[in-house]
Tab-separated table of C-alpha atoms in Angstrom:
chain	number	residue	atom	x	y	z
A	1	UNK	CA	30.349	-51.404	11.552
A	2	UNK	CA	32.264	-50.127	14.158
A	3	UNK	CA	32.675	-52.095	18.006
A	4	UNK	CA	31.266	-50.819	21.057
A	5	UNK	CA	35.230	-51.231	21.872
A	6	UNK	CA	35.764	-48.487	19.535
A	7	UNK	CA	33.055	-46.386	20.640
A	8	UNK	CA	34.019	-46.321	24.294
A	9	UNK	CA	37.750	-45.483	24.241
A	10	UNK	CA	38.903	-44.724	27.607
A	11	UNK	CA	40.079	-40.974	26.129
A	12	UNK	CA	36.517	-40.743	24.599
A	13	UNK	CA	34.540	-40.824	28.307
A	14	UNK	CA	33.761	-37.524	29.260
A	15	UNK	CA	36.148	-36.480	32.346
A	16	UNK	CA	33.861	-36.769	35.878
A	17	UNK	CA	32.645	-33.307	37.163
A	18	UNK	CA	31.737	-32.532	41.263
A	19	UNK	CA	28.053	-32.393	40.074
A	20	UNK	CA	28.155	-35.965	38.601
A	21	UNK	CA	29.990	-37.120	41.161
A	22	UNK	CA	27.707	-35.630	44.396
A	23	UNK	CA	24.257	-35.706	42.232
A	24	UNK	CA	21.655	-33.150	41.336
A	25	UNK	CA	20.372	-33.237	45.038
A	26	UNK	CA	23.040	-32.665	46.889
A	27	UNK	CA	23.596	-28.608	46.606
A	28	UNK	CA	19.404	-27.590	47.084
A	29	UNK	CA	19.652	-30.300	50.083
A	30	UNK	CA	22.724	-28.682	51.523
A	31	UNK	CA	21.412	-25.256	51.242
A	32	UNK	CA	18.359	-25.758	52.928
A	33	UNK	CA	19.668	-27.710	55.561
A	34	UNK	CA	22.054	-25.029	56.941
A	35	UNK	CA	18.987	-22.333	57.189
A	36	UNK	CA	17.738	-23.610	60.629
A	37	UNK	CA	21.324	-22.622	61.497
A	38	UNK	CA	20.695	-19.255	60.342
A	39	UNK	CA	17.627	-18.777	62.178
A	40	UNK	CA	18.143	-19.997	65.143
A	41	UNK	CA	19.733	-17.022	66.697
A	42	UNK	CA	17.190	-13.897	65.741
A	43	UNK	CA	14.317	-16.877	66.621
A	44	UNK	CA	15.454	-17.128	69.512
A	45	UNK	CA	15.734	-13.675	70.559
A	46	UNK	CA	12.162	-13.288	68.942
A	47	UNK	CA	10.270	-15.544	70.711
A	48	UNK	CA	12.055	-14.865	74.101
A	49	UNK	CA	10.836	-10.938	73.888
A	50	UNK	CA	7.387	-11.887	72.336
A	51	UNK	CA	6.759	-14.571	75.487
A	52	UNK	CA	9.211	-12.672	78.486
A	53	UNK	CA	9.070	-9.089	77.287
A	54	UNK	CA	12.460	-8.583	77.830
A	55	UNK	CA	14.431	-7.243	75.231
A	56	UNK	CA	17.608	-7.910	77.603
A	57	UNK	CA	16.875	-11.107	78.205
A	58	UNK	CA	16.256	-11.875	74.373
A	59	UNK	CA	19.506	-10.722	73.614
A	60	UNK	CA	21.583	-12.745	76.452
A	61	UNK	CA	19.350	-15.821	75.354
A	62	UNK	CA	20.800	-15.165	71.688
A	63	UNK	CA	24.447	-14.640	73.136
A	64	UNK	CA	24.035	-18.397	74.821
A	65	UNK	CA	22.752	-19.715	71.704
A	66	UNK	CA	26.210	-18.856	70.338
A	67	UNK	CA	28.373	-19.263	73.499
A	68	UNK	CA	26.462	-23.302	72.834
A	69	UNK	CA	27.787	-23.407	69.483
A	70	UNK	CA	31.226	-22.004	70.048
A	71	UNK	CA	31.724	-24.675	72.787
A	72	UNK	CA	30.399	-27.844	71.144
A	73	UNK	CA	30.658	-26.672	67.502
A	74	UNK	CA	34.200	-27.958	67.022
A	75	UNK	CA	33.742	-31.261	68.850
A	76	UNK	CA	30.705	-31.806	66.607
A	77	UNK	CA	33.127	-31.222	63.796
A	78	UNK	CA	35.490	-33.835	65.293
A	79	UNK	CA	33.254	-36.329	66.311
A	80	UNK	CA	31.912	-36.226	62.049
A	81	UNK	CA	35.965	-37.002	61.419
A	82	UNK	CA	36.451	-39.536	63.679
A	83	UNK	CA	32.774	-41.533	63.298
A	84	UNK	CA	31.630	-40.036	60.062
A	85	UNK	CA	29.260	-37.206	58.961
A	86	UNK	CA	26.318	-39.686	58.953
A	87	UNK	CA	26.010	-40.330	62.591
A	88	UNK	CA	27.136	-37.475	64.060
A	89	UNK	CA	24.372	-35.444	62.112
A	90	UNK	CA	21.629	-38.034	62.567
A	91	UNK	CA	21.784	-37.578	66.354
A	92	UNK	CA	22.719	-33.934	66.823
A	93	UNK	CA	19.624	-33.103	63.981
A	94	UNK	CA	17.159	-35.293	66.870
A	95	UNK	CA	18.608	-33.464	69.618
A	96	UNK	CA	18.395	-30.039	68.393
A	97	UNK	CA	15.240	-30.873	67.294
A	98	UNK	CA	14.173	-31.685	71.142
A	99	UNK	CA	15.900	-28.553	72.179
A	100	UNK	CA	13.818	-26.037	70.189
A	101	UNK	CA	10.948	-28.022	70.904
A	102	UNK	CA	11.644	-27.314	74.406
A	103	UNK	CA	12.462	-23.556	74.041
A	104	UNK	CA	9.160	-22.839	72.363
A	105	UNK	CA	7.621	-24.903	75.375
A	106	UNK	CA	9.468	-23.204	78.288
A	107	UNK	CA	9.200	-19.314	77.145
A	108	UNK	CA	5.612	-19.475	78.121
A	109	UNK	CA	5.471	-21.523	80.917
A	110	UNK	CA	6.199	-20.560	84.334
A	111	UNK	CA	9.428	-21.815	84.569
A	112	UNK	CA	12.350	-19.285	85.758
A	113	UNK	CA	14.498	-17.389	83.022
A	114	UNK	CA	17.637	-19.574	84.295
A	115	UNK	CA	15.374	-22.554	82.210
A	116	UNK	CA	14.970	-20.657	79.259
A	117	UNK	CA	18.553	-20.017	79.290
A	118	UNK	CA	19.834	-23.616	79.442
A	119	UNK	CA	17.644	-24.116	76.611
A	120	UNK	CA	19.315	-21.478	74.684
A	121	UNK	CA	22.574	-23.007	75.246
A	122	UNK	CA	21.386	-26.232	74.242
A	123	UNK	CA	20.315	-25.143	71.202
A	124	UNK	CA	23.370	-23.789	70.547
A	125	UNK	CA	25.190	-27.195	71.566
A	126	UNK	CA	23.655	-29.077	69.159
A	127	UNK	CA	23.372	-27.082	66.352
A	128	UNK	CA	24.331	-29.251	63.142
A	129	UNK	CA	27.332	-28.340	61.752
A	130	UNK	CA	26.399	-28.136	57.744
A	131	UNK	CA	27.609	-25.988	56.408
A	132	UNK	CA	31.705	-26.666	57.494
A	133	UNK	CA	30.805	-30.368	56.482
A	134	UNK	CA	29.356	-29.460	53.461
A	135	UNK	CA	32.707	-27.897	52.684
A	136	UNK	CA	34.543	-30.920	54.432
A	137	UNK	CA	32.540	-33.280	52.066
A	138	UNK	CA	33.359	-31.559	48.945
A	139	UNK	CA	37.005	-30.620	49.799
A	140	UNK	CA	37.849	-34.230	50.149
A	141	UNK	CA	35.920	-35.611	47.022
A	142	UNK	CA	37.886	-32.707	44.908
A	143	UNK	CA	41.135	-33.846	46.421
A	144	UNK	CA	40.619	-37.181	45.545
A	145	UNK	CA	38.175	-37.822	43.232
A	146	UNK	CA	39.193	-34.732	40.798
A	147	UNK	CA	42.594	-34.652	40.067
A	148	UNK	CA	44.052	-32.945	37.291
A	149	UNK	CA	45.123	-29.709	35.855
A	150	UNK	CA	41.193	-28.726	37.044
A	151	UNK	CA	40.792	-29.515	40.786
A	152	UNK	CA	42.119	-25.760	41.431
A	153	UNK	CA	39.673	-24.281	39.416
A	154	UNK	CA	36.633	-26.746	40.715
A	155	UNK	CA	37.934	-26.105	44.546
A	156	UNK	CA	38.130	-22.143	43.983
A	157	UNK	CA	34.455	-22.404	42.457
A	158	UNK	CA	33.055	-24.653	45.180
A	159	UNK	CA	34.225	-22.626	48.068
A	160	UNK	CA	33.024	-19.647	46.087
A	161	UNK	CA	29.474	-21.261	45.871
A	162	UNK	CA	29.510	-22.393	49.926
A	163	UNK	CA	30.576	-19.136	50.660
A	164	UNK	CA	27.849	-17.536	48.616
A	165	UNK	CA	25.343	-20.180	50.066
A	166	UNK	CA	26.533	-19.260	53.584
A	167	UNK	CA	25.439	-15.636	52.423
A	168	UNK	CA	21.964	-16.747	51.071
A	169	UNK	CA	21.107	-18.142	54.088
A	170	UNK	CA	22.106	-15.754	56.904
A	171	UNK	CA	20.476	-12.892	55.083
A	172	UNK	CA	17.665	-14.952	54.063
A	173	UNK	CA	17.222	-16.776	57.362
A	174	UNK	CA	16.403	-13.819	59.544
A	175	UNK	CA	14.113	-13.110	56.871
A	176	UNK	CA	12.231	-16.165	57.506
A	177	UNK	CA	12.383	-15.326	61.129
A	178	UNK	CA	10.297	-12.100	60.997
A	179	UNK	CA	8.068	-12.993	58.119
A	180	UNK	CA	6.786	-16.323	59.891
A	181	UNK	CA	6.602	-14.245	63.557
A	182	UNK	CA	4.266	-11.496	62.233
A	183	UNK	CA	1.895	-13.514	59.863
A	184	UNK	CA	1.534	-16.466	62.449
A	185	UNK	CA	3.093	-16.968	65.779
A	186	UNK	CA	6.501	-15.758	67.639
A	187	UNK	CA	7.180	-19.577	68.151
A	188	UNK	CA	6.428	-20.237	64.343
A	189	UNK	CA	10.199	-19.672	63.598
A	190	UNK	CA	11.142	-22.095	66.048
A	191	UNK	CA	9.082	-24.803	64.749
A	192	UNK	CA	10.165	-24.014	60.886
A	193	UNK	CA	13.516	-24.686	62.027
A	194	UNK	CA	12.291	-27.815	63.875
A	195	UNK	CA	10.317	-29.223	60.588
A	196	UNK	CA	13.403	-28.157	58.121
A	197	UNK	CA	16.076	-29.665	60.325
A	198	UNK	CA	14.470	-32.648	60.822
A	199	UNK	CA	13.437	-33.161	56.914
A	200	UNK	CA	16.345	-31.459	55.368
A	201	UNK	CA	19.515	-31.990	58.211
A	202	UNK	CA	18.137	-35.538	57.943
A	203	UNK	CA	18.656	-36.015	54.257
A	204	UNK	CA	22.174	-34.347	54.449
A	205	UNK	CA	23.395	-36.795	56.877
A	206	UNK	CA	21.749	-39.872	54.618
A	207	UNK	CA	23.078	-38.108	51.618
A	208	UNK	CA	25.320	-40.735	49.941
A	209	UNK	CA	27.837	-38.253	49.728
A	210	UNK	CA	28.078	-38.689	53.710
A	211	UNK	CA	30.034	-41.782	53.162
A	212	UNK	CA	32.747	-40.048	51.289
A	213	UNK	CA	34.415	-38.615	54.238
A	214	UNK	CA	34.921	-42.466	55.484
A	215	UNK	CA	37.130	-44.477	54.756
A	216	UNK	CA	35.855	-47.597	53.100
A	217	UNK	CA	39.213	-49.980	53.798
A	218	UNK	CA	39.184	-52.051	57.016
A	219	UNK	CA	41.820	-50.228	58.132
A	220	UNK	CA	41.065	-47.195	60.601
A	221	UNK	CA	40.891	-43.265	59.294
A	222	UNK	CA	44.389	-41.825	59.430
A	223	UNK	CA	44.010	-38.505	61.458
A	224	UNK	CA	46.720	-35.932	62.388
A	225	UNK	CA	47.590	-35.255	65.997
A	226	UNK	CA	44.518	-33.265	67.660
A	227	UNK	CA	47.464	-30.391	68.540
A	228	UNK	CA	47.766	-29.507	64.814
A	229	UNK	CA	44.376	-27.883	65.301
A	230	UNK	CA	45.586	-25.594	67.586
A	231	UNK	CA	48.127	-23.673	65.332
A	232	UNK	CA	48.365	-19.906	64.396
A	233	UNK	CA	47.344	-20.581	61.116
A	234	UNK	CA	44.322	-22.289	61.763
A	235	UNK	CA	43.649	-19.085	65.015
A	236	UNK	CA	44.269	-16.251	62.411
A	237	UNK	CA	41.113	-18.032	60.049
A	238	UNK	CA	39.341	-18.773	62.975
A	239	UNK	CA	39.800	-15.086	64.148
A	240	UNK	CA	38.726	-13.508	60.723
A	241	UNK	CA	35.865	-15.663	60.433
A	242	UNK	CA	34.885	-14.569	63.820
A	243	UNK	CA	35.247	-11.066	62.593
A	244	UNK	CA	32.847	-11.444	59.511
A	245	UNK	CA	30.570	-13.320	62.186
A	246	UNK	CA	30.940	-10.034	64.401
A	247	UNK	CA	30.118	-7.685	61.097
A	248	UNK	CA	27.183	-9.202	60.411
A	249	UNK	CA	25.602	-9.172	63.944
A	250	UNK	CA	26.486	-5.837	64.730
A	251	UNK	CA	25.569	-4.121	61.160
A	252	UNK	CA	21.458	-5.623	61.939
A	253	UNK	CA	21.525	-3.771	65.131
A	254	UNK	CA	22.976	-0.753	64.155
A	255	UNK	CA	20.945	-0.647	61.106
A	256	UNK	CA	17.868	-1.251	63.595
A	257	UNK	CA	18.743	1.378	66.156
A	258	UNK	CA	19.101	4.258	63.045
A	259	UNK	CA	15.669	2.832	61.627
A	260	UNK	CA	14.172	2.829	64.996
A	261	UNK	CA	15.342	6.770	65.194
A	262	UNK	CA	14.149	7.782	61.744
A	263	UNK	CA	10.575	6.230	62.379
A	264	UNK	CA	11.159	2.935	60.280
A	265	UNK	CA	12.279	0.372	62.379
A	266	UNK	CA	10.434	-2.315	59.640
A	267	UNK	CA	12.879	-1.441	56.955
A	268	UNK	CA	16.064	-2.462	58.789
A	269	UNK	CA	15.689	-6.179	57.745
A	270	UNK	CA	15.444	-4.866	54.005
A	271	UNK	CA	18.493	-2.574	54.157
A	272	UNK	CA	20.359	-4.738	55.668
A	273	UNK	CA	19.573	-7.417	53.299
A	274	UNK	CA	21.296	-4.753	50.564
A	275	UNK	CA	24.954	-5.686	52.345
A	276	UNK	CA	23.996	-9.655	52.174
A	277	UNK	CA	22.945	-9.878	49.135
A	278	UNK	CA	25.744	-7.892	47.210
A	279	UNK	CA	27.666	-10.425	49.366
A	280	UNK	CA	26.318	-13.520	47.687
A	281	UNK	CA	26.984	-12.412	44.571
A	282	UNK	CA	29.874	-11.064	44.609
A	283	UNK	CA	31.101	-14.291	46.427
A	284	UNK	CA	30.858	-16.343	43.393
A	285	UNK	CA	32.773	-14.074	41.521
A	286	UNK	CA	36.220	-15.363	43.331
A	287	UNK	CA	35.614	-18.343	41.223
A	288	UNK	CA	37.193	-16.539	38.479
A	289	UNK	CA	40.361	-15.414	40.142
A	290	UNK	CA	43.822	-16.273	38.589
A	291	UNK	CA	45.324	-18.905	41.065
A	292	UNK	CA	48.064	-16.284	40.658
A	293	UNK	CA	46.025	-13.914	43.204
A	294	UNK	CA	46.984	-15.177	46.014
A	295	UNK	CA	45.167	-15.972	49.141
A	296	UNK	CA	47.023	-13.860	51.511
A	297	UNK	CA	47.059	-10.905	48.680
A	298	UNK	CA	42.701	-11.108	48.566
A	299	UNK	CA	42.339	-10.854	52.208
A	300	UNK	CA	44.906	-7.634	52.518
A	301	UNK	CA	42.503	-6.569	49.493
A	302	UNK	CA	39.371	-6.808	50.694
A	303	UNK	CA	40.016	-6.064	54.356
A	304	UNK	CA	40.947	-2.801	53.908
A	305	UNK	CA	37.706	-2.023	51.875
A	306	UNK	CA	35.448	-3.408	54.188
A	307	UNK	CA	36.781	-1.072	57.110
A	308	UNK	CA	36.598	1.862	54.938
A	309	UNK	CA	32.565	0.551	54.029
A	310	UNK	CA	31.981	0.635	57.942
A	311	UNK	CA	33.801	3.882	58.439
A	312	UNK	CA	31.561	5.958	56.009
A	313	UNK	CA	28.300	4.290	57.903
A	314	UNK	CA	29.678	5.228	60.878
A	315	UNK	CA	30.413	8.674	59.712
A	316	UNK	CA	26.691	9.598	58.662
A	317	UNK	CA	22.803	9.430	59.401
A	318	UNK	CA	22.077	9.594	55.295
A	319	UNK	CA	20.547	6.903	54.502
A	320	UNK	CA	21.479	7.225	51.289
A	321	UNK	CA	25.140	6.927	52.397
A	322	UNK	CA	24.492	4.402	54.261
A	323	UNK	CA	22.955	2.340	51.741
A	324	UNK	CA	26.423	3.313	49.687
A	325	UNK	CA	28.023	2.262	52.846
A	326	UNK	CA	26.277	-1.255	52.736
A	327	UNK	CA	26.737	-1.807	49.238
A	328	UNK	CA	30.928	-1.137	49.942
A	329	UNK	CA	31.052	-3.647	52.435
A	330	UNK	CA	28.595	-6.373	50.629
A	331	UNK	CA	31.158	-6.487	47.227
A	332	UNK	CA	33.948	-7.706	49.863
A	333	UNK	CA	31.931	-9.216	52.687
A	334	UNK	CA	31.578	-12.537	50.204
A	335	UNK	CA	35.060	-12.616	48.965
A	336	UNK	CA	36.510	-11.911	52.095
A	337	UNK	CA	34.658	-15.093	53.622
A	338	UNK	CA	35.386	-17.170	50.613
A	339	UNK	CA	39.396	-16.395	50.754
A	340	UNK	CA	38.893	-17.529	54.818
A	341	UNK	CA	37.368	-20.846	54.131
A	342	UNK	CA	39.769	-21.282	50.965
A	343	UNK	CA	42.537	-20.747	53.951
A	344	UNK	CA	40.722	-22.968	56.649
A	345	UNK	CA	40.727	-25.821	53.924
A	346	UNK	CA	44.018	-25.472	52.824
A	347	UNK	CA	45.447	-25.433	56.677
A	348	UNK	CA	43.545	-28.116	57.738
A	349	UNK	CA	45.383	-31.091	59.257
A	350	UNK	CA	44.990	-34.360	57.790
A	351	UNK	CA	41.753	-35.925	58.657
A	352	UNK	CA	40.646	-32.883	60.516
A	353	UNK	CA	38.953	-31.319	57.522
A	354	UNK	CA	35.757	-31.479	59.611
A	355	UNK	CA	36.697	-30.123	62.857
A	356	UNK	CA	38.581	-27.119	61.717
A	357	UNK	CA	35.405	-26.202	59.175
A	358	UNK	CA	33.747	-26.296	61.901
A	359	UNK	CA	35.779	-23.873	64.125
A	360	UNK	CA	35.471	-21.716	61.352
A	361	UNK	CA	31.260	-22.135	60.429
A	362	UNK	CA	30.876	-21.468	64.641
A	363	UNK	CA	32.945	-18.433	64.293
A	364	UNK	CA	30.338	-17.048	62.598
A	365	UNK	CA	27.621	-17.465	64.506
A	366	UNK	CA	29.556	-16.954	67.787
A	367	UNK	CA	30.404	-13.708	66.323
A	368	UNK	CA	26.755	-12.908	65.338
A	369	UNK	CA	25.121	-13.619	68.165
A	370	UNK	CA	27.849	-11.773	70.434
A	371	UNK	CA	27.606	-8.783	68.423
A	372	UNK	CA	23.210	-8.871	68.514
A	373	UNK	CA	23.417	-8.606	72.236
A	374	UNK	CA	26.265	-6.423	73.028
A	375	UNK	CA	25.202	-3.615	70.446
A	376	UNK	CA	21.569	-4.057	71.194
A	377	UNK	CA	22.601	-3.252	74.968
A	378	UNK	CA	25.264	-0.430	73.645
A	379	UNK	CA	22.592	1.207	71.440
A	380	UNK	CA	20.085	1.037	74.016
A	381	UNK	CA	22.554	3.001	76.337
A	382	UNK	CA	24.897	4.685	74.544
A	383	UNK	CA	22.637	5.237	71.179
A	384	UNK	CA	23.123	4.774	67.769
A	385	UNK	CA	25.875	6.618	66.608
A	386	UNK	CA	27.865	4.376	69.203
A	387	UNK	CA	26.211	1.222	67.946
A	388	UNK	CA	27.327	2.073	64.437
A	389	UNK	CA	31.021	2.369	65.572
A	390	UNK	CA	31.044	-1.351	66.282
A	391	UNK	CA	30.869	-2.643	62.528
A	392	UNK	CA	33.964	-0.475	61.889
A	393	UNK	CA	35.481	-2.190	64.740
A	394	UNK	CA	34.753	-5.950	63.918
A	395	UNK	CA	35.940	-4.187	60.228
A	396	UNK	CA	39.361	-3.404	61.590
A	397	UNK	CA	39.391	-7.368	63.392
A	398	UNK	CA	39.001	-8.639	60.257
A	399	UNK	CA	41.846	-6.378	58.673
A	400	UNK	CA	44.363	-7.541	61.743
A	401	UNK	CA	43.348	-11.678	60.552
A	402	UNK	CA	44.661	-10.080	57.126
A	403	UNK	CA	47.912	-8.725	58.483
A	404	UNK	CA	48.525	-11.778	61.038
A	405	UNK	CA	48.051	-14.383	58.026
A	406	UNK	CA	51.498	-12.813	56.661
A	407	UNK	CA	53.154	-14.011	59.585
A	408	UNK	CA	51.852	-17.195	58.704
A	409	UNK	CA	52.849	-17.578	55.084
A	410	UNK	CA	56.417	-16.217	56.365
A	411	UNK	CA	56.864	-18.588	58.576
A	412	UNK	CA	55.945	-21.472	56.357
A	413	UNK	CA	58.072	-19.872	53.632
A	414	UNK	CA	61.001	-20.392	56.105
A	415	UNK	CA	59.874	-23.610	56.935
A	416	UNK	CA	59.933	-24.619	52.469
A	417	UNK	CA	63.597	-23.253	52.774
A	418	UNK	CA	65.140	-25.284	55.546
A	419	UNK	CA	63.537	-28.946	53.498
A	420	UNK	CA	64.964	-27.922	50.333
């Protein structure tokens, strides 16, 4: 009869995979916990029309939201690397919490718009972080939990799926937004994010996983110099990020103006949802790329395909093309995003994984939210066909990240010459 010594040989256990290592939890807990993010924007602006009627006002109070995030986003990100994930989330979750709680209070009370405002901002300040310390969690359990001739292959999948989660969410979470203002209450949004981020941000932080960005040895976290964030290679991410962020924002309100001019204002969410959607799934598809298709080659790929997506929108009032349009831009949208985090990883400095995902994941939604309130204003003004020239030109931002990043892999060519 054979041992148990001989049953269990070491080359006999089963080689660990990300999903036995984080748990069956951890990716529906993630998910859901980065869709108060999503919402927080278009509830904001929702509510602050439905309780001001001010559709100018909405849209500056969704531009603070942001202008919150893309001050405070980043030091949320470094406070998670230099105290841990756990603590950081814990308190920013309560505080957000108290800040849409207080946003929902003060739009119909007679408090001045400047109030309303600093709530805004607040919001915006405390946002949690997820979904670049999602990415920061799982970046640094690959790197040193999964070595082998399969971490490349696991990485390029998991950034495919965060990417494609990112997707699911901020197509999904303005969704939410409308569906819960129209069948209950403008403030209903705000108090869905409240409940989620308080159940679901709350179990992210206490996640077990949230220990596996600290160190466990008495000795303290090694961390690069804070200047190493601050390098073009980290600015040209952070700038096509902020693109995509800028793309997304400014496609809703274009799509809304043309929908508002054609009698079907309703069906913009739904259109738009065509782009987003194609996104997500074609996000997980860069999972499958040969490590030989380089990062620098898939952004000067899809780049170029995205502008040309916005450029035939631009160019007609068919909605038919623009659904063709739409469809263009979702298969690279994803990719394009994916290839940007894949870059944002790869450039972060040591210990900084959080910090610089978090530049990144506030990119986005800095982008967004600047994009809702300056093309609301522009289409309002200038009308449509000038608010649907703006996607082409957040398009042709994201194109320049593409062609700036080549500076970047030249220069660190040069730099893999002179220590050889």
């Amino acid at each position: 009869m054979p041992s148990n010594e001989t049953r269990t040989r070491p080359d006999q256990i089963a080689a660990p995979t990300l999903l036995s290592i984080v748990g069956r939890t951890y990716f529906p807990i993630a998910c859901v916990a980065r869709l108060p993010y999503a919402m927080v924007v278009i509830g904001v602006l929702t509510l602050v029309v439905a309780g001001r009627d001010s559709l100018s006002l909405g849209g500056i109070n969704s531009a603070m939201v942001g202008l919150g995030t893309a001050i405070f986003g980043s030091f949320i990100g470094a406070a998670a690397d230099r105290w841990g994930q756990r603590r950081v989330l814990l308190i920013v979750g309560l505080l957000n919490s108290i800040a849409l709680i207080f946003m929902a209070w003060v739009v119909f009370s007679p408090l001045p718009d400047s109030v309303v405002l600093i709530a805004a901002f607040a919001i915006g300040a405390t946002a949690p972080q997820v979904a670049p310390m999602s990415r920061s969690r799982l970046v640094e359990i690959i790197m040193s939990k999964l070595n082998g001739p399969r971490q490349q292959k696991i990485f390029n999948g998991t950034m495919a799926y965060e990417s494609a989660a990112d997707e699911f969410v901020f197509v999904f979470g303005p969704f939410i937004v409308g569906l819960l203002a129209t069948t209950l209450h403008p403030v209903a949004p705000i108090i869905g994010a409240v409940i989620m981020t308080l159940v679901f941000v709350s179990s992210f932080a206490l996640h077990p996983t949230g220990r596996a960005v600290v160190s466990t040895s008495a000795q303290p976290r090694v961390q690069a110099p804070a200047k190493e964030l601050f390098t073009f290679g980290v600015f040209v991410v952070v700038l096509g990020v902020f693109g995509i962020g800028l793309v997304f924002g400014s496609t809703l309100t274009a799509l809304t103006s043309l929908t508002n001019d054609l009698g079907r204002p309703e069906e913009a969410g739904l259109i738009y949802g065509i782009m987003g959607i194609g996104s997500a799934i074609l996000a997980i598809t860069v999972a499958v790329f040969s490590p030989r298709y380089a990062l620098w080659a898939r952004l000067l790929s899809f780049a170029p395909l995205m502008l040309i997506g916005a450029v035939i929108m631009a160019s007609s009032t068919s909605m038919a093309i623009v659904v063709i349009a739409l469809l263009l831009m979702g298969c690279v949208v994803g990719p394009t995003l994916v290839t940007l985090f894949s870059l944002a990883a790869e450039r972060s400095p040591l210990g900084r994984s959080a910090t610089v995902m978090s530049m990144a994941g506030s990119a986005i939604i800095v982008g967004q939210s600047m994009a809702s309130a300056v093309n609301g204003i522009l289409a309002e003004e200038a009308g449509t066909s000038a608010a649907m020239a703006v996607p082409m030109a957040a398009s042709a931002l994201v194109l320049v990240a593409g062609l700036l990043n080549l500076i970047v892999g030249k220069e660190a060519r040069k730099r893999d010459l002179v220590h050889s």
